[in-house]
Amino acid sequence: MTPVRGAGASQAAPARPDRRFCRIGSFEPELGGFLEEVTLAYETWGELDASGTNAVLVVHALTGDSHAAGAPDARYKRGGWWDPVIGPGRLIDTERHFVVCSNVLGGCSGSTGPASPDPQTGRPYAMRFPVITIRDMVRAQRRLLESLGVRRLSLVIGGSIGGQQALEWAVEFPDFVERAVPVAANGALGPQGLGMSEIGRRAIMADPDWQGGDYYGTGRSPERGLAIARMAGMMTYQSAEGQWRRFGRRSASREPLYPEFGGCFDIERYLHYQGRDLVRRFDANSYLYLLRAMDLYDVAAGYGSVEEAFSRVRAKMLFVGISSDWLFPASEVRRTAEQAAAAGAEASYAEIQSLNGHDAFLKDWDLLRAAIEPFLEERG
């Protein structure tokens, strides 16, 4: 497991001076297949202490990357995706903790994924890349942390697909995690979420420019399909009431990106621009793989029951739900916390009261801090 510079970067991963790369060796995914050499892109903040136990792993959401913290710049106009809660004296205090965030296995921001070259052929894996699971992502992250000298995680935390990983960390590696905070995530995505994921997948795969996934180097990529998939995804991240307040039925205030058909509403123009933004920075095949990993996750997989899975947990856990989230409804997040507690885990629940839907963990910073800070300040 050797840290290297510039390895594993895909076409969607421009260089950053603060991003590093670690080769973790060969990897056998849970559902089959073989990866001869895996690289994870990562960033760190703070210093690891002599005991190797002050580490915090921050896990990104579906289209995120390793840049969790940092001021706005040319590449990240809004800065790191969780910058308001990571830094000196902040919720995740970099004066006390060594904070790590890696681009997940299967991603497209420097880590090995479908756009990476297959060592056997020199060509991008494309759809020959093996199906990746949340457990695979976690196992790969464990190797990265070990290469950095981390002996135990003080905390693992993330939202959405990152929350699934935080949960899986507590189950898969019970002796390695002190605290785990899954945000806006539960033990298995429900049928409504699964259905929306399938709409996004089919939008990409129906685009003629997808070319069965072998679009790399052809000069054509499924931009229209990925943009539509993103539009569908964005609708799952917000609440109905929140959209009424933000958009209502107002006409578009800026030029739409697609030909008008009887006019254009503001919500339509917003979706157009969200789709275009993702196309500029994300690989369509990675979107397919990561979305599928989120769908396939079941905390009980490989165990006799949900109770057996949660009985393994030794970490203190805080599940955070969002009142207006319909992708991972708060009631289901609460029920997962109750299942963990019933199985003997030290699990609690907090709820963010927000109209911002699933996206609240990326917007409502004060509410996020208020939900999580008491848990992090608990002793013992």
Coordinates of C-alpha atoms in Angstrom, one line a residue:
M1 CA 0.0 0.0 0.0
T2 CA 2.2 2.8 -1.3
P3 CA 1.2 6.5 -1.5
V4 CA 1.8 7.7 -5.1
R5 CA 1.3 10.9 -7.0
G6 CA -1.1 11.1 -9.9
A7 CA -2.1 7.4 -10.0
G8 CA -5.5 6.2 -10.9
A9 CA -6.8 9.6 -12.0
S10 CA -9.6 9.4 -14.5
Q11 CA -10.6 11.8 -17.3
A12 CA -12.8 13.7 -14.8
A13 CA -10.1 14.3 -12.2
P14 CA -7.9 17.4 -12.9
A15 CA -4.8 17.7 -10.7
R16 CA -5.0 19.3 -7.3
P17 CA -1.9 20.0 -5.2
D18 CA -3.6 19.0 -2.0
R19 CA -4.9 15.7 -3.3
R20 CA -2.8 12.6 -2.8
F21 CA -3.0 9.1 -4.1
C22 CA -2.5 5.7 -2.4
R23 CA -2.1 2.4 -4.1
I24 CA -3.7 -0.2 -1.9
G25 CA -2.9 -3.2 -4.1
S26 CA -5.1 -5.8 -5.7
F27 CA -8.7 -6.0 -4.7
E28 CA -11.5 -8.7 -4.9
P29 CA -14.9 -7.1 -4.9
E30 CA -17.6 -8.7 -2.7
L31 CA -19.8 -9.7 -5.7
G32 CA -17.0 -11.0 -7.9
G33 CA -14.3 -9.9 -10.3
F34 CA -10.8 -8.8 -9.7
L35 CA -8.9 -5.5 -9.7
E36 CA -5.2 -5.9 -10.2
E37 CA -4.3 -2.5 -8.8
V38 CA -6.5 -0.1 -6.9
T39 CA -5.7 3.6 -6.2
L40 CA -7.6 5.8 -3.9
A41 CA -7.4 9.6 -4.1
Y42 CA -7.6 11.3 -0.7
E43 CA -7.0 14.5 1.2
T44 CA -6.2 15.1 4.9
W45 CA -6.3 17.9 7.4
G46 CA -4.7 18.1 10.8
E47 CA -2.1 15.8 12.2
L48 CA -2.2 12.1 13.3
D49 CA -1.2 11.7 16.9
A50 CA 1.5 9.2 18.1
S51 CA -1.1 6.7 19.0
G52 CA -2.8 6.8 15.6
T53 CA -6.2 7.0 17.2
N54 CA -7.3 10.7 16.7
A55 CA -8.4 10.1 13.1
V56 CA -11.8 11.1 11.6
L57 CA -13.0 9.6 8.3
V58 CA -15.4 11.9 6.4
V59 CA -17.3 10.0 3.7
H60 CA -18.7 11.9 0.7
A61 CA -22.1 11.6 -0.9
L62 CA -23.0 10.3 -4.4
T63 CA -21.3 12.8 -6.6
G64 CA -18.8 14.1 -4.0
D65 CA -15.1 13.7 -3.9
S66 CA -12.1 13.9 -1.5
H67 CA -12.3 17.7 -1.2
A68 CA -14.4 17.9 1.9
A69 CA -12.8 21.1 3.3
G70 CA -11.1 24.2 1.8
A71 CA -11.8 27.7 0.7
P72 CA -13.4 28.5 -2.6
D73 CA -11.1 28.4 -5.6
A74 CA -11.2 28.0 -9.4
R75 CA -12.1 24.3 -9.2
Y76 CA -14.4 24.5 -6.2
K77 CA -16.4 27.7 -6.4
R78 CA -18.1 26.9 -3.1
G79 CA -15.1 25.4 -1.4
G80 CA -15.0 22.0 0.2
W81 CA -18.4 20.3 0.3
W82 CA -18.4 20.2 4.1
D83 CA -16.0 23.1 4.8
P84 CA -18.4 24.9 7.3
V85 CA -18.0 21.9 9.7
I86 CA -14.4 20.9 9.1
G87 CA -11.5 23.1 10.4
P88 CA -9.9 24.6 13.5
G89 CA -12.5 24.9 16.2
R90 CA -15.3 23.6 14.0
L91 CA -17.5 20.6 14.6
I92 CA -14.8 18.4 13.2
D93 CA -11.8 20.1 14.8
T94 CA -8.6 19.8 12.8
E95 CA -6.6 21.0 15.7
R96 CA -7.6 17.9 17.6
H97 CA -8.2 15.4 14.8
F98 CA -6.5 14.0 11.8
V99 CA -9.3 14.2 9.2
V100 CA -9.3 12.0 6.1
C101 CA -11.6 12.0 3.1
S102 CA -11.1 9.7 0.1
N103 CA -12.8 9.5 -3.2
V104 CA -14.6 6.2 -3.1
L105 CA -13.7 3.0 -5.0
G106 CA -15.6 3.3 -8.3
G107 CA -15.5 7.1 -8.3
C108 CA -14.1 9.4 -11.0
S109 CA -12.1 12.0 -9.0
G110 CA -8.8 10.2 -8.8
S111 CA -9.8 6.8 -7.4
T112 CA -9.9 3.6 -9.5
G113 CA -13.2 3.4 -11.3
P114 CA -14.8 2.6 -14.7
A115 CA -12.8 5.4 -16.4
S116 CA -9.4 4.0 -15.1
P117 CA -7.2 2.0 -17.4
D118 CA -7.3 -1.8 -17.0
P119 CA -3.7 -2.9 -16.6
Q120 CA -4.4 -5.9 -18.7
T121 CA -5.5 -4.0 -21.8
G122 CA -4.5 -0.4 -21.2
R123 CA -8.1 0.6 -22.1
P124 CA -10.6 2.1 -19.6
Y125 CA -12.5 -0.6 -17.8
A126 CA -15.9 1.0 -18.7
M127 CA -18.6 -1.6 -17.9
R128 CA -16.1 -4.3 -17.5
F129 CA -15.4 -2.8 -14.1
P130 CA -16.8 -5.1 -11.4
V131 CA -20.0 -4.2 -9.5
I132 CA -18.9 -2.4 -6.3
T133 CA -20.7 -2.5 -3.0
I134 CA -20.7 -0.2 0.0
R135 CA -18.7 -2.9 1.8
D136 CA -16.1 -2.8 -0.9
M137 CA -15.8 0.9 -0.5
V138 CA -15.3 0.5 3.3
R139 CA -12.8 -2.3 2.9
A140 CA -10.7 -0.2 0.5
Q141 CA -10.8 2.8 2.9
R142 CA -9.6 0.5 5.7
R143 CA -6.5 -0.2 3.6
L144 CA -5.9 3.5 2.9
L145 CA -6.2 4.3 6.6
E146 CA -3.8 1.6 7.6
S147 CA -1.2 2.9 5.1
L148 CA -1.5 6.3 6.7
G149 CA -0.8 4.9 10.2
V150 CA -4.3 5.1 11.5
R151 CA -4.9 2.4 14.2
R152 CA -8.4 3.4 15.2
L153 CA -11.1 5.8 14.0
S154 CA -12.3 8.3 16.6
L155 CA -15.2 9.0 14.3
V156 CA -16.6 8.1 10.9
I157 CA -19.3 10.3 9.5
G158 CA -21.1 11.0 6.2
G159 CA -24.4 11.6 4.6
S160 CA -26.5 9.6 2.1
I161 CA -24.3 7.0 0.4
G162 CA -21.6 8.3 2.8
G163 CA -24.0 7.6 5.7
Q164 CA -24.4 4.0 4.4
Q165 CA -20.6 3.7 4.5
A166 CA -20.4 5.2 8.1
L167 CA -23.0 2.5 9.1
E168 CA -21.1 -0.3 7.4
W169 CA -17.8 0.8 9.0
A170 CA -19.4 0.2 12.5
V171 CA -20.7 -3.2 11.4
E172 CA -17.7 -4.5 9.3
F173 CA -14.9 -3.2 11.6
P174 CA -16.4 -3.0 15.1
D175 CA -13.0 -2.8 16.9
F176 CA -11.7 -0.1 14.6
V177 CA -14.4 2.6 15.2
E178 CA -15.1 4.5 18.3
R179 CA -18.1 6.6 17.0
A180 CA -20.1 6.5 13.9
V181 CA -22.6 9.1 12.6
P182 CA -24.7 8.0 9.6
V183 CA -26.6 11.1 8.3
A184 CA -29.7 10.8 6.1
A185 CA -29.2 7.1 5.6
N186 CA -30.6 3.8 6.9
G187 CA -29.8 0.1 6.6
A188 CA -31.4 -0.3 3.1
L189 CA -32.9 2.1 0.6
G190 CA -36.6 1.7 0.1
P191 CA -38.5 1.0 -3.2
Q192 CA -39.3 4.6 -4.0
G193 CA -35.6 5.4 -3.9
L194 CA -34.7 2.3 -5.9
G195 CA -37.2 3.3 -8.5
M196 CA -35.8 6.8 -8.9
S197 CA -32.3 5.3 -9.2
E198 CA -33.5 3.2 -12.1
I199 CA -34.9 6.2 -13.9
G200 CA -31.5 7.8 -13.7
R201 CA -29.7 4.7 -14.9
R202 CA -32.0 4.2 -17.9
A203 CA -31.6 7.8 -18.9
I204 CA -27.9 7.3 -19.2
M205 CA -28.0 3.9 -20.8
A206 CA -30.7 5.0 -23.4
D207 CA -28.4 7.8 -24.6
P208 CA -26.9 6.7 -27.9
D209 CA -23.7 8.3 -26.9
W210 CA -23.3 5.9 -24.0
Q211 CA -22.2 3.3 -26.5
G212 CA -22.6 0.4 -24.1
G213 CA -20.3 2.3 -21.7
D214 CA -17.3 2.3 -24.1
Y215 CA -17.5 6.0 -24.9
Y216 CA -14.0 6.9 -23.7
G217 CA -11.8 8.3 -26.4
T218 CA -14.6 8.4 -29.0
G219 CA -15.3 12.1 -28.7
R220 CA -18.9 11.4 -27.6
S221 CA -20.2 10.7 -24.1
P222 CA -23.8 10.4 -22.7
E223 CA -24.0 14.0 -21.6
R224 CA -27.8 14.2 -22.3
G225 CA -28.5 11.0 -20.4
L226 CA -26.3 12.0 -17.4
A227 CA -27.9 15.4 -17.3
I228 CA -31.4 13.9 -17.2
A229 CA -30.3 11.4 -14.5
R230 CA -29.0 14.3 -12.4
M231 CA -32.3 16.2 -12.9
A232 CA -34.2 13.1 -11.6
G233 CA -31.8 12.8 -8.7
M234 CA -32.1 16.5 -7.7
M235 CA -35.9 16.1 -7.4
T236 CA -35.3 13.4 -4.7
Y237 CA -33.0 15.6 -2.7
Q238 CA -35.6 18.3 -2.0
S239 CA -39.0 18.5 -0.3
A240 CA -42.2 19.6 -1.9
E241 CA -42.8 22.4 0.5
G242 CA -39.2 23.6 0.1
Q243 CA -39.6 23.7 -3.7
W244 CA -42.8 25.7 -3.3
R245 CA -40.9 28.3 -1.2
R246 CA -37.9 28.4 -3.5
F247 CA -39.5 28.1 -7.0
G248 CA -43.2 28.1 -6.8
R249 CA -44.7 28.3 -10.3
R250 CA -42.5 31.2 -11.4
S251 CA -41.4 31.5 -15.0
A252 CA -37.7 31.0 -15.6
S253 CA -35.6 34.1 -14.7
R254 CA -32.7 33.0 -16.9
E255 CA -32.4 31.4 -20.3
P256 CA -33.1 27.7 -20.3
L257 CA -30.6 25.2 -21.7
Y258 CA -33.1 23.3 -23.8
P259 CA -35.7 24.5 -26.4
E260 CA -38.8 25.8 -24.7
F261 CA -42.1 24.0 -25.1
G262 CA -44.8 26.3 -24.1
G263 CA -42.5 28.4 -21.9
C264 CA -40.2 27.4 -19.0
F265 CA -40.7 27.4 -15.3
D266 CA -38.0 28.4 -12.9
I267 CA -37.7 24.8 -11.5
E268 CA -37.1 23.5 -15.0
R269 CA -34.3 26.0 -15.6
Y270 CA -32.8 25.1 -12.3
L271 CA -32.8 21.4 -13.2
H272 CA -31.2 22.2 -16.6
Y273 CA -28.3 23.9 -15.0
Q274 CA -27.8 21.2 -12.3
G275 CA -27.6 18.6 -15.1
R276 CA -25.1 20.6 -17.0
D277 CA -23.0 21.2 -14.0
L278 CA -22.7 17.5 -13.2
V279 CA -21.8 16.6 -16.8
R280 CA -18.8 19.0 -16.6
R281 CA -17.3 17.2 -13.6
F282 CA -18.6 13.6 -13.4
D283 CA -18.2 10.4 -15.3
A284 CA -21.5 8.8 -16.4
N285 CA -20.3 5.2 -15.8
S286 CA -19.2 6.1 -12.2
Y287 CA -22.6 7.5 -11.7
L288 CA -24.1 4.1 -12.7
Y289 CA -21.8 2.2 -10.4
L290 CA -22.1 4.4 -7.3
L291 CA -25.9 4.6 -7.7
R292 CA -26.1 0.8 -7.9
A293 CA -23.9 0.5 -4.8
M294 CA -26.3 2.7 -2.9
D295 CA -29.3 0.6 -4.1
L296 CA -27.7 -2.7 -3.3
Y297 CA -26.7 -1.8 0.3
D298 CA -28.3 -3.9 3.0
V299 CA -26.8 -3.8 6.4
A300 CA -28.0 -7.4 7.0
A301 CA -26.2 -8.8 3.9
G302 CA -24.0 -11.7 4.8
Y303 CA -25.6 -12.1 8.3
G304 CA -28.6 -14.0 9.5
S305 CA -30.6 -10.9 10.2
V306 CA -30.5 -7.2 10.8
E307 CA -30.2 -8.0 14.6
E308 CA -27.1 -10.2 14.0
A309 CA -25.5 -7.4 11.9
F310 CA -26.1 -4.8 14.6
S311 CA -25.0 -7.1 17.4
R312 CA -21.5 -6.8 16.0
V313 CA -21.3 -3.0 16.6
R314 CA -19.1 -1.7 19.4
A315 CA -19.1 2.0 18.4
K316 CA -21.3 4.6 19.8
M317 CA -23.7 5.5 17.0
L318 CA -25.8 8.6 16.2
F319 CA -28.3 8.3 13.4
V320 CA -29.4 11.7 12.0
G321 CA -32.6 12.0 10.1
I322 CA -34.1 14.9 8.2
S323 CA -37.7 15.7 8.7
S324 CA -38.5 16.5 5.0
D325 CA -36.3 13.8 3.5
W326 CA -38.2 11.3 1.3
L327 CA -35.2 9.5 -0.2
F328 CA -34.2 8.3 3.2
P329 CA -37.3 9.2 5.3
A330 CA -36.7 10.3 8.9
S331 CA -39.0 7.6 10.1
E332 CA -36.9 4.9 8.5
V333 CA -33.7 6.4 9.8
R334 CA -35.2 6.4 13.3
R335 CA -36.3 2.8 12.9
T336 CA -32.8 1.8 12.0
A337 CA -31.4 3.4 15.1
E338 CA -34.1 1.6 17.1
Q339 CA -33.1 -1.7 15.5
A340 CA -29.4 -1.1 16.4
A341 CA -30.3 -0.3 20.0
A342 CA -32.5 -3.4 20.3
A343 CA -29.6 -5.5 19.1
G344 CA -27.4 -4.1 21.9
A345 CA -25.6 -1.3 20.1
E346 CA -25.3 2.1 21.9
A347 CA -27.3 3.9 19.3
S348 CA -29.3 7.2 19.5
Y349 CA -31.2 9.4 17.0
A350 CA -31.4 13.1 16.3
E351 CA -33.5 14.8 13.7
I352 CA -32.9 18.0 11.6
Q353 CA -36.1 20.0 11.2
S354 CA -35.7 21.5 7.7
L355 CA -37.6 22.0 4.5
N356 CA -34.4 21.4 2.4
G357 CA -35.1 17.6 2.1
H358 CA -32.3 15.1 1.7
D359 CA -29.9 18.0 0.9
A360 CA -30.2 19.5 4.3
F361 CA -27.0 17.9 5.5
L362 CA -25.2 19.9 2.7
K363 CA -27.0 23.2 3.4
D364 CA -28.3 23.6 7.0
W365 CA -25.0 24.0 8.8
D366 CA -26.3 25.3 12.1
L367 CA -28.9 22.6 12.3
L368 CA -26.4 19.9 11.4
R369 CA -24.0 21.2 14.1
A370 CA -26.9 21.3 16.7
A371 CA -27.8 17.7 15.9
I372 CA -24.3 16.2 16.0
E373 CA -22.3 18.4 18.5
P374 CA -23.8 17.0 21.7
F375 CA -23.0 13.5 20.6
L376 CA -19.4 14.3 19.8
E377 CA -19.0 16.0 23.2
E378 CA -20.2 13.0 25.2
R379 CA -17.5 11.4 27.3
G380 CA -16.7 7.8 27.6

